[in-house]
Tab-separated table of C-alpha atoms (C1' of nucleotides) in Angstrom:
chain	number	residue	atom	x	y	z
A	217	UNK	CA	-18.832	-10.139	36.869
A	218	UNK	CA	-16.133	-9.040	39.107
A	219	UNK	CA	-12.637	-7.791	37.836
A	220	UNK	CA	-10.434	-10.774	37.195
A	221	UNK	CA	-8.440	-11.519	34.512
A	222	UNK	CA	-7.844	-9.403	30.993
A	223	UNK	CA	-8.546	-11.210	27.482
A	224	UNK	CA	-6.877	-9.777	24.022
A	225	UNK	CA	-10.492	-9.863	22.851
A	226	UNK	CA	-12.410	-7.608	24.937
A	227	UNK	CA	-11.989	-3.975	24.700
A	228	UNK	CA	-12.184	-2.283	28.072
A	229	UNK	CA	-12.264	0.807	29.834
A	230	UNK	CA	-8.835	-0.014	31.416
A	231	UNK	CA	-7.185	-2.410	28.496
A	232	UNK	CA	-4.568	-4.547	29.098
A	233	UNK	CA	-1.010	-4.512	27.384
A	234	UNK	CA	-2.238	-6.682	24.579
A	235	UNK	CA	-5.313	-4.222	24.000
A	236	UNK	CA	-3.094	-1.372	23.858
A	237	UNK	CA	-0.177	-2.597	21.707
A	238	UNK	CA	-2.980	-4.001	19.226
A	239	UNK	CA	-3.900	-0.110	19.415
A	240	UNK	CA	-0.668	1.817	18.766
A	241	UNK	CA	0.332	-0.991	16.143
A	242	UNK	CA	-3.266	-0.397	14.505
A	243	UNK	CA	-2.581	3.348	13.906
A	244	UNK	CA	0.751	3.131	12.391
A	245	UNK	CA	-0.121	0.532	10.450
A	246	UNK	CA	-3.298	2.074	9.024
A	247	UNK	CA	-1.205	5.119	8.405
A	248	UNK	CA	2.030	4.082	7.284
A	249	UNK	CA	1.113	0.469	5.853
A	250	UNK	CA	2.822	-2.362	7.500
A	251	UNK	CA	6.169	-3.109	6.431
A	252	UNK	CA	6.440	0.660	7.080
A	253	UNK	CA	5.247	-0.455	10.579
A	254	UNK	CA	8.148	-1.967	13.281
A	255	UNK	CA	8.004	-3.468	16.398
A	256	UNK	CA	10.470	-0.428	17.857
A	257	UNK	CA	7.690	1.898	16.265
A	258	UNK	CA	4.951	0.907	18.855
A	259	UNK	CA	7.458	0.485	21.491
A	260	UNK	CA	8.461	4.262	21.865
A	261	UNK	CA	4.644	5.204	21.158
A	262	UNK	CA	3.640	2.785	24.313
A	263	UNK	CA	6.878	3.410	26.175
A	264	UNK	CA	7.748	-0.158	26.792
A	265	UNK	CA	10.180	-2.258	25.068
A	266	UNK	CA	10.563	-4.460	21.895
A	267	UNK	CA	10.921	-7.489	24.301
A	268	UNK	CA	7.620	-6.807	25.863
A	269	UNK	CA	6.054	-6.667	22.836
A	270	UNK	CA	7.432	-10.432	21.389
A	271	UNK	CA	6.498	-11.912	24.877
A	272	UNK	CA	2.654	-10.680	23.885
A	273	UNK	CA	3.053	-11.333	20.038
A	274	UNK	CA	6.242	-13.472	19.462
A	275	UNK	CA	5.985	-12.527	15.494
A	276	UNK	CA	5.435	-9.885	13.565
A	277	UNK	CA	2.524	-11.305	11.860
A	278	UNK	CA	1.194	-12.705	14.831
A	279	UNK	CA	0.355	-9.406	15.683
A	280	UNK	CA	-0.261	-8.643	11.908
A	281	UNK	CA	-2.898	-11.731	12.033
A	282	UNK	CA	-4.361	-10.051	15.949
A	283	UNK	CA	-4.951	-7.150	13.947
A	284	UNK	CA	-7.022	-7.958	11.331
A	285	UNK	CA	-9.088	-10.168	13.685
A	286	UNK	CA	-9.780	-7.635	15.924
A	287	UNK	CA	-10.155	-5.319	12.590
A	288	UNK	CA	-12.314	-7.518	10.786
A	289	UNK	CA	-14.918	-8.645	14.031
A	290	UNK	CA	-15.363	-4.694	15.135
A	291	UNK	CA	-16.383	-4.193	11.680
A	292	UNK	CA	-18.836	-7.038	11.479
A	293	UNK	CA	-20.193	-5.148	14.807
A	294	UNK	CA	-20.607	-2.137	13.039
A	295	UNK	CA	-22.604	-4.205	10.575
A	296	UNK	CA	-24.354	-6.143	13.306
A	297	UNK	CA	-25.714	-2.199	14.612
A	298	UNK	CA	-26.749	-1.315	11.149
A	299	UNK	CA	-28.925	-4.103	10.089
A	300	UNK	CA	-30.149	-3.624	13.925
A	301	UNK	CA	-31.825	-0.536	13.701
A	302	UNK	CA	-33.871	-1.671	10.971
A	303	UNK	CA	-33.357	1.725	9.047
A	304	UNK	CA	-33.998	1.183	5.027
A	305	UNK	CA	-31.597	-0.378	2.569
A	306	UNK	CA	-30.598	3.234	1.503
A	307	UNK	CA	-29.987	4.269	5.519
A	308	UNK	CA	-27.821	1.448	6.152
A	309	UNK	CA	-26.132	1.705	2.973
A	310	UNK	CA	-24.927	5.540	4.300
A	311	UNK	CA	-24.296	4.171	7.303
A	312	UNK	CA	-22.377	2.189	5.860
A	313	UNK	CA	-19.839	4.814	4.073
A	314	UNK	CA	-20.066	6.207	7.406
A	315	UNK	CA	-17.499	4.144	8.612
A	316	UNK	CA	-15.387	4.098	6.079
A	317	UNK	CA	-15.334	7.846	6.771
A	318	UNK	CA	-14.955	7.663	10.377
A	319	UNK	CA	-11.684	6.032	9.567
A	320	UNK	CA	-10.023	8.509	6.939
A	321	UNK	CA	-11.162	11.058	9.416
A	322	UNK	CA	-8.754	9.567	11.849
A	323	UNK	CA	-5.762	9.821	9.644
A	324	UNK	CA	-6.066	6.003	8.954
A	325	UNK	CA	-6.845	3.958	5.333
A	326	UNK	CA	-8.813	1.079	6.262
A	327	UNK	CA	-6.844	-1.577	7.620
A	328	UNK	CA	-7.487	-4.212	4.961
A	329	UNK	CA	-6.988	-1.900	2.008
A	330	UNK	CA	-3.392	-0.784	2.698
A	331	UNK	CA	-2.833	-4.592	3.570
A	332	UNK	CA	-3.942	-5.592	0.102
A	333	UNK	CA	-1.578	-2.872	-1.266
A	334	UNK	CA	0.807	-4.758	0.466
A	335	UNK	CA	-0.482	-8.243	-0.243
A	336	UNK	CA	2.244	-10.273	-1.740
A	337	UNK	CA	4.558	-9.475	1.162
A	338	UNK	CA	2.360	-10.524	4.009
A	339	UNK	CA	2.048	-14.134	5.291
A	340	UNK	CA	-0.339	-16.992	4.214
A	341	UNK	CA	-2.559	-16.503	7.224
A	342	UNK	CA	-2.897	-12.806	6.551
A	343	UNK	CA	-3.142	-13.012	2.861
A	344	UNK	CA	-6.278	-15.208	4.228
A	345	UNK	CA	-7.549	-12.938	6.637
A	346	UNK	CA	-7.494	-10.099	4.506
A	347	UNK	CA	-9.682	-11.789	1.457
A	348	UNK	CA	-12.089	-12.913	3.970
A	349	UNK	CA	-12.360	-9.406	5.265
A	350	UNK	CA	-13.499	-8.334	1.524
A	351	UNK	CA	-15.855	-11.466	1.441
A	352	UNK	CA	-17.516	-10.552	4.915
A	353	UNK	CA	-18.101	-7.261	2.853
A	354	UNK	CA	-19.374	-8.271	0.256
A	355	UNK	CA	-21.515	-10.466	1.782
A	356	UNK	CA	-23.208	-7.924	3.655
A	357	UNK	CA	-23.528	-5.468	0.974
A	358	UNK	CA	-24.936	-7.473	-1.712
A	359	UNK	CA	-27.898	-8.470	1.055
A	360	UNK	CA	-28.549	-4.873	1.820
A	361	UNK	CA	-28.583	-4.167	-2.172
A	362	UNK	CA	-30.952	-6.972	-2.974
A	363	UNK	CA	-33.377	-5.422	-0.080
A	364	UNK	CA	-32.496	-2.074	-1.607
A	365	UNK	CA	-33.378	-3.652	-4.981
A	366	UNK	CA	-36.709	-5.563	-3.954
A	367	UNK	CA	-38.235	-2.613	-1.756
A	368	UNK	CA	-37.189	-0.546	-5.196
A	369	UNK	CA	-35.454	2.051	-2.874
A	370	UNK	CA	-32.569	1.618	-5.029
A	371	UNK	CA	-32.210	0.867	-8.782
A	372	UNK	CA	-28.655	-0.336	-9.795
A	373	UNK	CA	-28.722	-2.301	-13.095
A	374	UNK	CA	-26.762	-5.792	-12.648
A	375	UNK	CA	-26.097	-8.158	-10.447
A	376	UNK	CA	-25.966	-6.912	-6.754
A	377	UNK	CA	-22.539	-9.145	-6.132
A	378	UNK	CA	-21.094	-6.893	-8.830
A	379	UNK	CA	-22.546	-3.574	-7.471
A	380	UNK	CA	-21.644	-4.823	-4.242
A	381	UNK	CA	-17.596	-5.468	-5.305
A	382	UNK	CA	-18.139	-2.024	-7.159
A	383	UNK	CA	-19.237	0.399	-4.172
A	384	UNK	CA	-16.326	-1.543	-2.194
A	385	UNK	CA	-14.043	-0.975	-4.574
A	386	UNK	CA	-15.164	2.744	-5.041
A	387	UNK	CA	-14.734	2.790	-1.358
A	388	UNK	CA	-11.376	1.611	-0.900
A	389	UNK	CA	-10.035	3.295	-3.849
A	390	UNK	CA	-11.293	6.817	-2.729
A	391	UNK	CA	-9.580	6.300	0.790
A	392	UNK	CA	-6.481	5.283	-1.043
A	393	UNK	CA	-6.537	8.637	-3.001
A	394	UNK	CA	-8.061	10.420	-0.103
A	395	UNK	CA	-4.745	9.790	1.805
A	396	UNK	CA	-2.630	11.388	-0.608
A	397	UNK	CA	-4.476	14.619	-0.105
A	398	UNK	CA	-5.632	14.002	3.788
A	399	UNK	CA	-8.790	15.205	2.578
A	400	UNK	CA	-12.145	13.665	4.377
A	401	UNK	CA	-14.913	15.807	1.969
A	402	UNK	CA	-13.057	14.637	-1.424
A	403	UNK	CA	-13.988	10.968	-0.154
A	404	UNK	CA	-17.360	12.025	0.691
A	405	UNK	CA	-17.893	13.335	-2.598
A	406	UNK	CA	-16.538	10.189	-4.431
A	407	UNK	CA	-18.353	8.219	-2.315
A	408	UNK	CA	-21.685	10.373	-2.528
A	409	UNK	CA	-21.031	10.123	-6.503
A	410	UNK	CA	-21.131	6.060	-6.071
A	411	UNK	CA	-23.783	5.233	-4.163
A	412	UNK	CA	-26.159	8.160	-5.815
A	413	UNK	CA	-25.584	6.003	-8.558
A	414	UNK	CA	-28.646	3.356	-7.772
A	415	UNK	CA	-31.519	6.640	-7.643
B	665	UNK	CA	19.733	10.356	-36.277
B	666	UNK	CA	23.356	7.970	-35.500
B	667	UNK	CA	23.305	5.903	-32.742
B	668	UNK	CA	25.516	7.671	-30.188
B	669	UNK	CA	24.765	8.485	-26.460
B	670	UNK	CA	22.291	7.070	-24.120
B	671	UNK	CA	19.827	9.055	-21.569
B	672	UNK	CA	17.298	8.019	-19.145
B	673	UNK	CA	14.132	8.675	-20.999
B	674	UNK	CA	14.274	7.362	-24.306
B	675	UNK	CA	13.061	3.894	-24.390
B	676	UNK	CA	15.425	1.714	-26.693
B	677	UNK	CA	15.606	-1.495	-27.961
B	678	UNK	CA	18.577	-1.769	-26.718
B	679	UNK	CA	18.394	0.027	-23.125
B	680	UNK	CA	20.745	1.359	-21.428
B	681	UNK	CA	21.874	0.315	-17.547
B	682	UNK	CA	19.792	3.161	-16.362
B	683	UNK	CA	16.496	2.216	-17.936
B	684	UNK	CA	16.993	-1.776	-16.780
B	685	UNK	CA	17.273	-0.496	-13.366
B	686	UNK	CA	13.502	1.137	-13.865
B	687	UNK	CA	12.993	-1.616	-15.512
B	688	UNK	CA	13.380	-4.269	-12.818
B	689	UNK	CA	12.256	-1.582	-10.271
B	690	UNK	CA	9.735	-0.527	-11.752
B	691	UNK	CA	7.903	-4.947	-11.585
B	692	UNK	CA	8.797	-5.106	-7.950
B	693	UNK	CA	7.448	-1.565	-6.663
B	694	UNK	CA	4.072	-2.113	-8.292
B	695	UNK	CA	4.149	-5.929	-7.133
B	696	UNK	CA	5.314	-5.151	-3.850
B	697	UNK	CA	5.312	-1.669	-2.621
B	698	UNK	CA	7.803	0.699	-2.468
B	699	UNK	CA	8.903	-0.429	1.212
B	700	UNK	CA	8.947	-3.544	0.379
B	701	UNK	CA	11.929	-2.962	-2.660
B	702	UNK	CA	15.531	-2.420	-2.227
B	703	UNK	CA	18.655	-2.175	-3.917
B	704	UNK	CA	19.601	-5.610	-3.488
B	705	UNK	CA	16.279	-7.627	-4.934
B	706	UNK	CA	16.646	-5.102	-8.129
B	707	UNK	CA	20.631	-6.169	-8.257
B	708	UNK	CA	20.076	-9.585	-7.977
B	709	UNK	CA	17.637	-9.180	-11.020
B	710	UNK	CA	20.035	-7.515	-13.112
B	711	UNK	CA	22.953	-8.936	-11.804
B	712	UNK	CA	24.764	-5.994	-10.836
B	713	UNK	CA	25.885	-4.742	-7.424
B	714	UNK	CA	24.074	-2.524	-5.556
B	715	UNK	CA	27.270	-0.116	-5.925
B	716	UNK	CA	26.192	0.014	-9.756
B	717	UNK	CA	22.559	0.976	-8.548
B	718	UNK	CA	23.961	4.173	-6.222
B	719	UNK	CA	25.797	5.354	-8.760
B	720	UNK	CA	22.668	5.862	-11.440
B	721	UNK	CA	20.304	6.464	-8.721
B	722	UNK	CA	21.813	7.853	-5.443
B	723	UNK	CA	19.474	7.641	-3.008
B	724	UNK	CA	16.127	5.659	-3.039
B	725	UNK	CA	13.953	8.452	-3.776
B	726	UNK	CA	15.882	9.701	-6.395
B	727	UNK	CA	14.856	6.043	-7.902
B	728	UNK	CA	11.672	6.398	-6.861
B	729	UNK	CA	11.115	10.156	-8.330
B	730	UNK	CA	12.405	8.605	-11.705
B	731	UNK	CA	9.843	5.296	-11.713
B	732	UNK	CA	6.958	8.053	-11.285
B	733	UNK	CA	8.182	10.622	-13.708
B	734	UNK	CA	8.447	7.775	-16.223
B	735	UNK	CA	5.458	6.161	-15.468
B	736	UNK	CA	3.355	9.300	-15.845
B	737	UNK	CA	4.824	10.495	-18.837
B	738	UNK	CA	4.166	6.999	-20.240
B	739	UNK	CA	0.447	7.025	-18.810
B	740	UNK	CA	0.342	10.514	-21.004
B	741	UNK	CA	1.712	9.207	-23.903
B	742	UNK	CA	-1.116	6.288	-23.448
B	743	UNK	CA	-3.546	9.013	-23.455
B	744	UNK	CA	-2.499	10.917	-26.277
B	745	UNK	CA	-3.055	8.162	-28.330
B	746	UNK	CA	-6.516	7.953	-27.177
B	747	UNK	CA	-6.951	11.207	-28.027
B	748	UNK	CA	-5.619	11.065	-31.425
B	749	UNK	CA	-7.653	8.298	-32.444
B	750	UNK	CA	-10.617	10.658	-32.419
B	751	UNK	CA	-12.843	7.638	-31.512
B	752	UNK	CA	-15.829	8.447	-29.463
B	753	UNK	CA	-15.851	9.796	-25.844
B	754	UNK	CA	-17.198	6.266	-25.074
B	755	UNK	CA	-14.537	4.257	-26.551
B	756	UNK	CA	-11.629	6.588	-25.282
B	757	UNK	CA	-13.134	5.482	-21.853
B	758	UNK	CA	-13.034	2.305	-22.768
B	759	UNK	CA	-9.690	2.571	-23.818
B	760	UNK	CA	-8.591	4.199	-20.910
B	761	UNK	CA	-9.967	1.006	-18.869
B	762	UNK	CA	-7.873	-1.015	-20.157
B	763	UNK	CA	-4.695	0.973	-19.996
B	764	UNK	CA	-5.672	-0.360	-15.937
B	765	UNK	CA	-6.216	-3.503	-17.191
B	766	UNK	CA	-3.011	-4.482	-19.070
B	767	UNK	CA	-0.977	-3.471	-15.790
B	768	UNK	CA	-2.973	-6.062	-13.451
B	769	UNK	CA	-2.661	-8.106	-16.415
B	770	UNK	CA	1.546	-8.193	-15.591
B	771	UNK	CA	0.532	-8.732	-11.975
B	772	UNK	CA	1.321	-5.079	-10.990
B	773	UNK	CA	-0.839	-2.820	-9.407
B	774	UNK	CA	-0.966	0.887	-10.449
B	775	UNK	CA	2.788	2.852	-9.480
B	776	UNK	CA	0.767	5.782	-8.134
B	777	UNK	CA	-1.712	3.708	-6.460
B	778	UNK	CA	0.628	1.610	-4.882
B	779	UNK	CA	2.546	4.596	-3.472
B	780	UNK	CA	-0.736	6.407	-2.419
B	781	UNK	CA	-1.228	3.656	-0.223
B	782	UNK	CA	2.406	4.285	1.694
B	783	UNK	CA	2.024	8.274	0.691
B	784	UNK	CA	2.775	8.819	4.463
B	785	UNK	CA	6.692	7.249	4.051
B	786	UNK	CA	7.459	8.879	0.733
B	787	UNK	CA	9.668	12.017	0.489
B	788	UNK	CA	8.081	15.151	-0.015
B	789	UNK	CA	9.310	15.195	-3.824
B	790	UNK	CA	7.592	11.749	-4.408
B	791	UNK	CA	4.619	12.762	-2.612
B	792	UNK	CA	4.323	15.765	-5.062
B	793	UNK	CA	4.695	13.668	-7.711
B	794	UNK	CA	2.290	11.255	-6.992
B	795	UNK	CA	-0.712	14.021	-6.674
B	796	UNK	CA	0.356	15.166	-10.138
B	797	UNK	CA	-0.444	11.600	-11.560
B	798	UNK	CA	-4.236	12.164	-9.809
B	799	UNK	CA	-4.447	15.089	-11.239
B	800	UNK	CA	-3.219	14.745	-14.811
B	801	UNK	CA	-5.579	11.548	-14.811
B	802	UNK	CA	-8.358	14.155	-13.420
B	803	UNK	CA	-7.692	16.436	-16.181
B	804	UNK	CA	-7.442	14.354	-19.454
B	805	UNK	CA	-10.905	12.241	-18.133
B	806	UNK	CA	-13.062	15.095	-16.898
B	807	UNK	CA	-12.133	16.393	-20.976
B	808	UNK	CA	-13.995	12.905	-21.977
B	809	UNK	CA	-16.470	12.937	-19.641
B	810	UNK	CA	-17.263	16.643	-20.722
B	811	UNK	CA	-17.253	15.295	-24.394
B	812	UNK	CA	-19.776	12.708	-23.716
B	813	UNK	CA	-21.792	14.339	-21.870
B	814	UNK	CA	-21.959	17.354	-24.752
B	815	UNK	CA	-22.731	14.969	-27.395
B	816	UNK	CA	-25.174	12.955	-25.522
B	817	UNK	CA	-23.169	9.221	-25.926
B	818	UNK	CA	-23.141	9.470	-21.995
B	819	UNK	CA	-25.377	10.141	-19.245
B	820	UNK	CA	-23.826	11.190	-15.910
B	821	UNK	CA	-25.227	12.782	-13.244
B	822	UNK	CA	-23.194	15.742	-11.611
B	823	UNK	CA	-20.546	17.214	-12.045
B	824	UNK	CA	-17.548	16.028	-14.573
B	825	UNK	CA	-14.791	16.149	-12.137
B	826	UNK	CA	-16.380	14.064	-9.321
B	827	UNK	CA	-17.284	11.703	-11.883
B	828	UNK	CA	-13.779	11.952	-12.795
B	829	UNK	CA	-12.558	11.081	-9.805
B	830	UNK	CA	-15.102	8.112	-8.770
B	831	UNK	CA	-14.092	6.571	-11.994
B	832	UNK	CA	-10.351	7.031	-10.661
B	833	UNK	CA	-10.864	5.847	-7.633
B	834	UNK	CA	-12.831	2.984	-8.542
B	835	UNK	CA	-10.267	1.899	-10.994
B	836	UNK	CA	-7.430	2.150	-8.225
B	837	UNK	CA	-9.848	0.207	-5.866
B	838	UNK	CA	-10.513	-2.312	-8.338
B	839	UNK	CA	-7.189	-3.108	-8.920
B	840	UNK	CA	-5.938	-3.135	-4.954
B	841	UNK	CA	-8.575	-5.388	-4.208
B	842	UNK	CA	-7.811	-7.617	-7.286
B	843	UNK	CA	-4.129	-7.813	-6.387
B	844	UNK	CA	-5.650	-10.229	-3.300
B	845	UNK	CA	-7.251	-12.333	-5.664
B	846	UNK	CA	-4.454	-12.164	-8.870
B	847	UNK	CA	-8.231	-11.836	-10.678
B	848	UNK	CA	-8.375	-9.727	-14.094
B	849	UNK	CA	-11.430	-10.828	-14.639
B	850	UNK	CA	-12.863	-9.645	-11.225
B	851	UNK	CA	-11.389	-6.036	-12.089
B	852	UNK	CA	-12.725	-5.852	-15.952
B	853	UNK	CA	-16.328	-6.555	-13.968
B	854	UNK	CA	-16.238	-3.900	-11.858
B	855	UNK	CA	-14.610	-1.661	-14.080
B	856	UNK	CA	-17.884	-2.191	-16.456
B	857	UNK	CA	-20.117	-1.805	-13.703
B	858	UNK	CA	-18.691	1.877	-13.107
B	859	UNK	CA	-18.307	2.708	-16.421
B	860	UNK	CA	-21.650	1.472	-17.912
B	861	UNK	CA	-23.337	4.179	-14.968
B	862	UNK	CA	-23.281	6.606	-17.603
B	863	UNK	CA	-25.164	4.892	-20.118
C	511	DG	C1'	5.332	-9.110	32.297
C	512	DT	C1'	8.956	-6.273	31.625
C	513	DC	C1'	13.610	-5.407	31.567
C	514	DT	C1'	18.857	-5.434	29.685
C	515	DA	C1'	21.711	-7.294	26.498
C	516	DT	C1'	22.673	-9.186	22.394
C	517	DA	C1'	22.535	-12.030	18.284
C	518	DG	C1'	22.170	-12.122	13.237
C	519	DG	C1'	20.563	-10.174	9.242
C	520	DC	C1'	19.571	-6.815	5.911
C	521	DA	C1'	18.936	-2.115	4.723
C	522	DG	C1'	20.763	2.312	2.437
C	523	DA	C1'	24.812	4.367	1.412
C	524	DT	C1'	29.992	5.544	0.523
C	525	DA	C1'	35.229	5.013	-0.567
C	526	DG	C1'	38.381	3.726	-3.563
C	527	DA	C1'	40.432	0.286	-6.979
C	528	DC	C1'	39.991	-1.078	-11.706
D	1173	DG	C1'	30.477	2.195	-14.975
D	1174	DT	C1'	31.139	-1.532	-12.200
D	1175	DC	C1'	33.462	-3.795	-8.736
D	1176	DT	C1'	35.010	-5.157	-3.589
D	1177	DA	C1'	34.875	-3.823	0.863
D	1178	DT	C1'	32.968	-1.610	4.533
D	1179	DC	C1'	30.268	1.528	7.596
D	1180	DT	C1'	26.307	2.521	10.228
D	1181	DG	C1'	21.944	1.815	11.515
D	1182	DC	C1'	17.667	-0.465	12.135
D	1183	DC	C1'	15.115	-4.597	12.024
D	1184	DT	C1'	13.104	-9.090	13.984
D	1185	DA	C1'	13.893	-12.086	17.431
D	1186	DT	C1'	15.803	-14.541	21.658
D	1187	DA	C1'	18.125	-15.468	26.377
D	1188	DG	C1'	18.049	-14.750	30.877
D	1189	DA	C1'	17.703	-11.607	35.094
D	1190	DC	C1'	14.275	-9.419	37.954
DNA sequence: GTCTATAGGCAGATAGAC
DNA sequence: GTCTATCTGCCTATAGAC
């Protein structure tokens, strides 16, 4: 396919404006939470102007909304890898704190978490984004935990949709502490802790 | 002891401007973050100025240092009462559940899990502040934990303090993710899936 | 697509009257 | 202690030139 034009969607070696706003926006936002987050904010970090950024996103939760999209289908990617390696339930289970890790390890809280800190301030659409962000978890989790569960590689009592919103939970929570302390191993530990729990 | 001047701390039946102003701060921080609150939406509340509000608190984080310094000292007070009730290392867990519980119940998420989330925008003197609240929660549960552990009512694996802090973060996690679905219910689940581990 | 310029609003904060 | 009035600054957002 020869160079043409540049989507929003597809990361690239050489991304386009949109790419890289959606970038600097992602890190402050991750770090700082976003009503902490303003449009002058990514500006200096991307050395363009404010104006440039409304002509790609007109409103702030336009780009708010671009984020968790692009947040929200890179995860599912991530997911997409794990389930295709075909490792065990346990493997992909680790693999799966793996990312949460990969993030604190960059500074950031995942994106959805600080947003649902921040939930009754953002708009409809990303109220709605950010539940079905926790729901594409959860979906994913409580499958590996029921393969976990029938291959007896894991043995959590209950049901696996409340194990599932438990280890999420667990997850989220220990990033949220995590940040206060900018310390990676203290989530590894907590998270170690909650998934050791189904030996 | 007459009735005669008024100070911050003492809660009254009759409070004092100073203690409103937590008050009314104090429901719109935990609803809404700390970013999210100013002067004015905790005026309009009370029906002062914001003039009023600057001249009890300041500057923001000397509000701010006062909703965490009460808040903790209240969370202590909660748990001294656990304490004295000399019920069983189980129940005192239980109780200490709830204490989570009765704040989603107001629609408010934890103060110091609310600010962890925007840790990175706090003054240093908040920030510090914040931690302690981790840590005097790490304290006072790794004593239970400990407890049941010694007299066999509880069955953890590893050691008390990570425990400790999975159960923390859990709890916070459970309640940030609840805040997107206003669900109690959804939290008290997940709260008994982490607690009933240790059976 | 990016710029300059600017509008309009709200934020945190202060001075001074009462 | 609370008010009115005001300052300064930053925010989101838009108009129009290039």
């Amino acid at each position: 396919m020869p160079t043409t034009s540049q989507t929003t969607t597809q990361p690239d070696i050489y991304p386009g404006t949109p790419t890289r706003i959606l970038d600097a926006a992602e890190q402050i936002v991750q770090a700082r939470g976003f009503n902490a987050f303003s449009y002058g904010d990514a500006a200096v970090e991307l050395g363009i102007t404010t104006a440039a950024l409304h002509y790609h996103y007109p409103r702030k939760t336009d780009l708010g909304k671009a984020l968790i999209t692009r947040y929200a289908s890179r995860f599912a990617a991530r997911l997409k890898v794990l389930d295709d390696s075909h490792d065990s339930a346990r493997a992909r289970l680790d693999g799966y704190v793996s990312i949460y890790a990969e993030v604190l390890a960059q500074g950031k809280m995942c994106l959805c978490g600080i947003l649902a800190a921040e939930y009754l301030t953002l708009s409809s659409d990303m109220q709605t984004a950010v539940r079905e962000f926790f729901e594409q978890n959860e979906v994913w989790l409580s499958r590996v935990l029921e393969q976990g569960k029938a291959d007896r590689s894991m043995n959590f009592t209950g049901e696996v949709g409340d194990i599932a919103r438990m280890i999420i939970s667990g997850l989220e929570g220990a990033m949220l502490v995590s940040m206060a302390y900018g310390d990676v191993e203290r989530f590894r530990k907590v998270a170690a802790s909650l998934t050791s729990l189904g030996n």
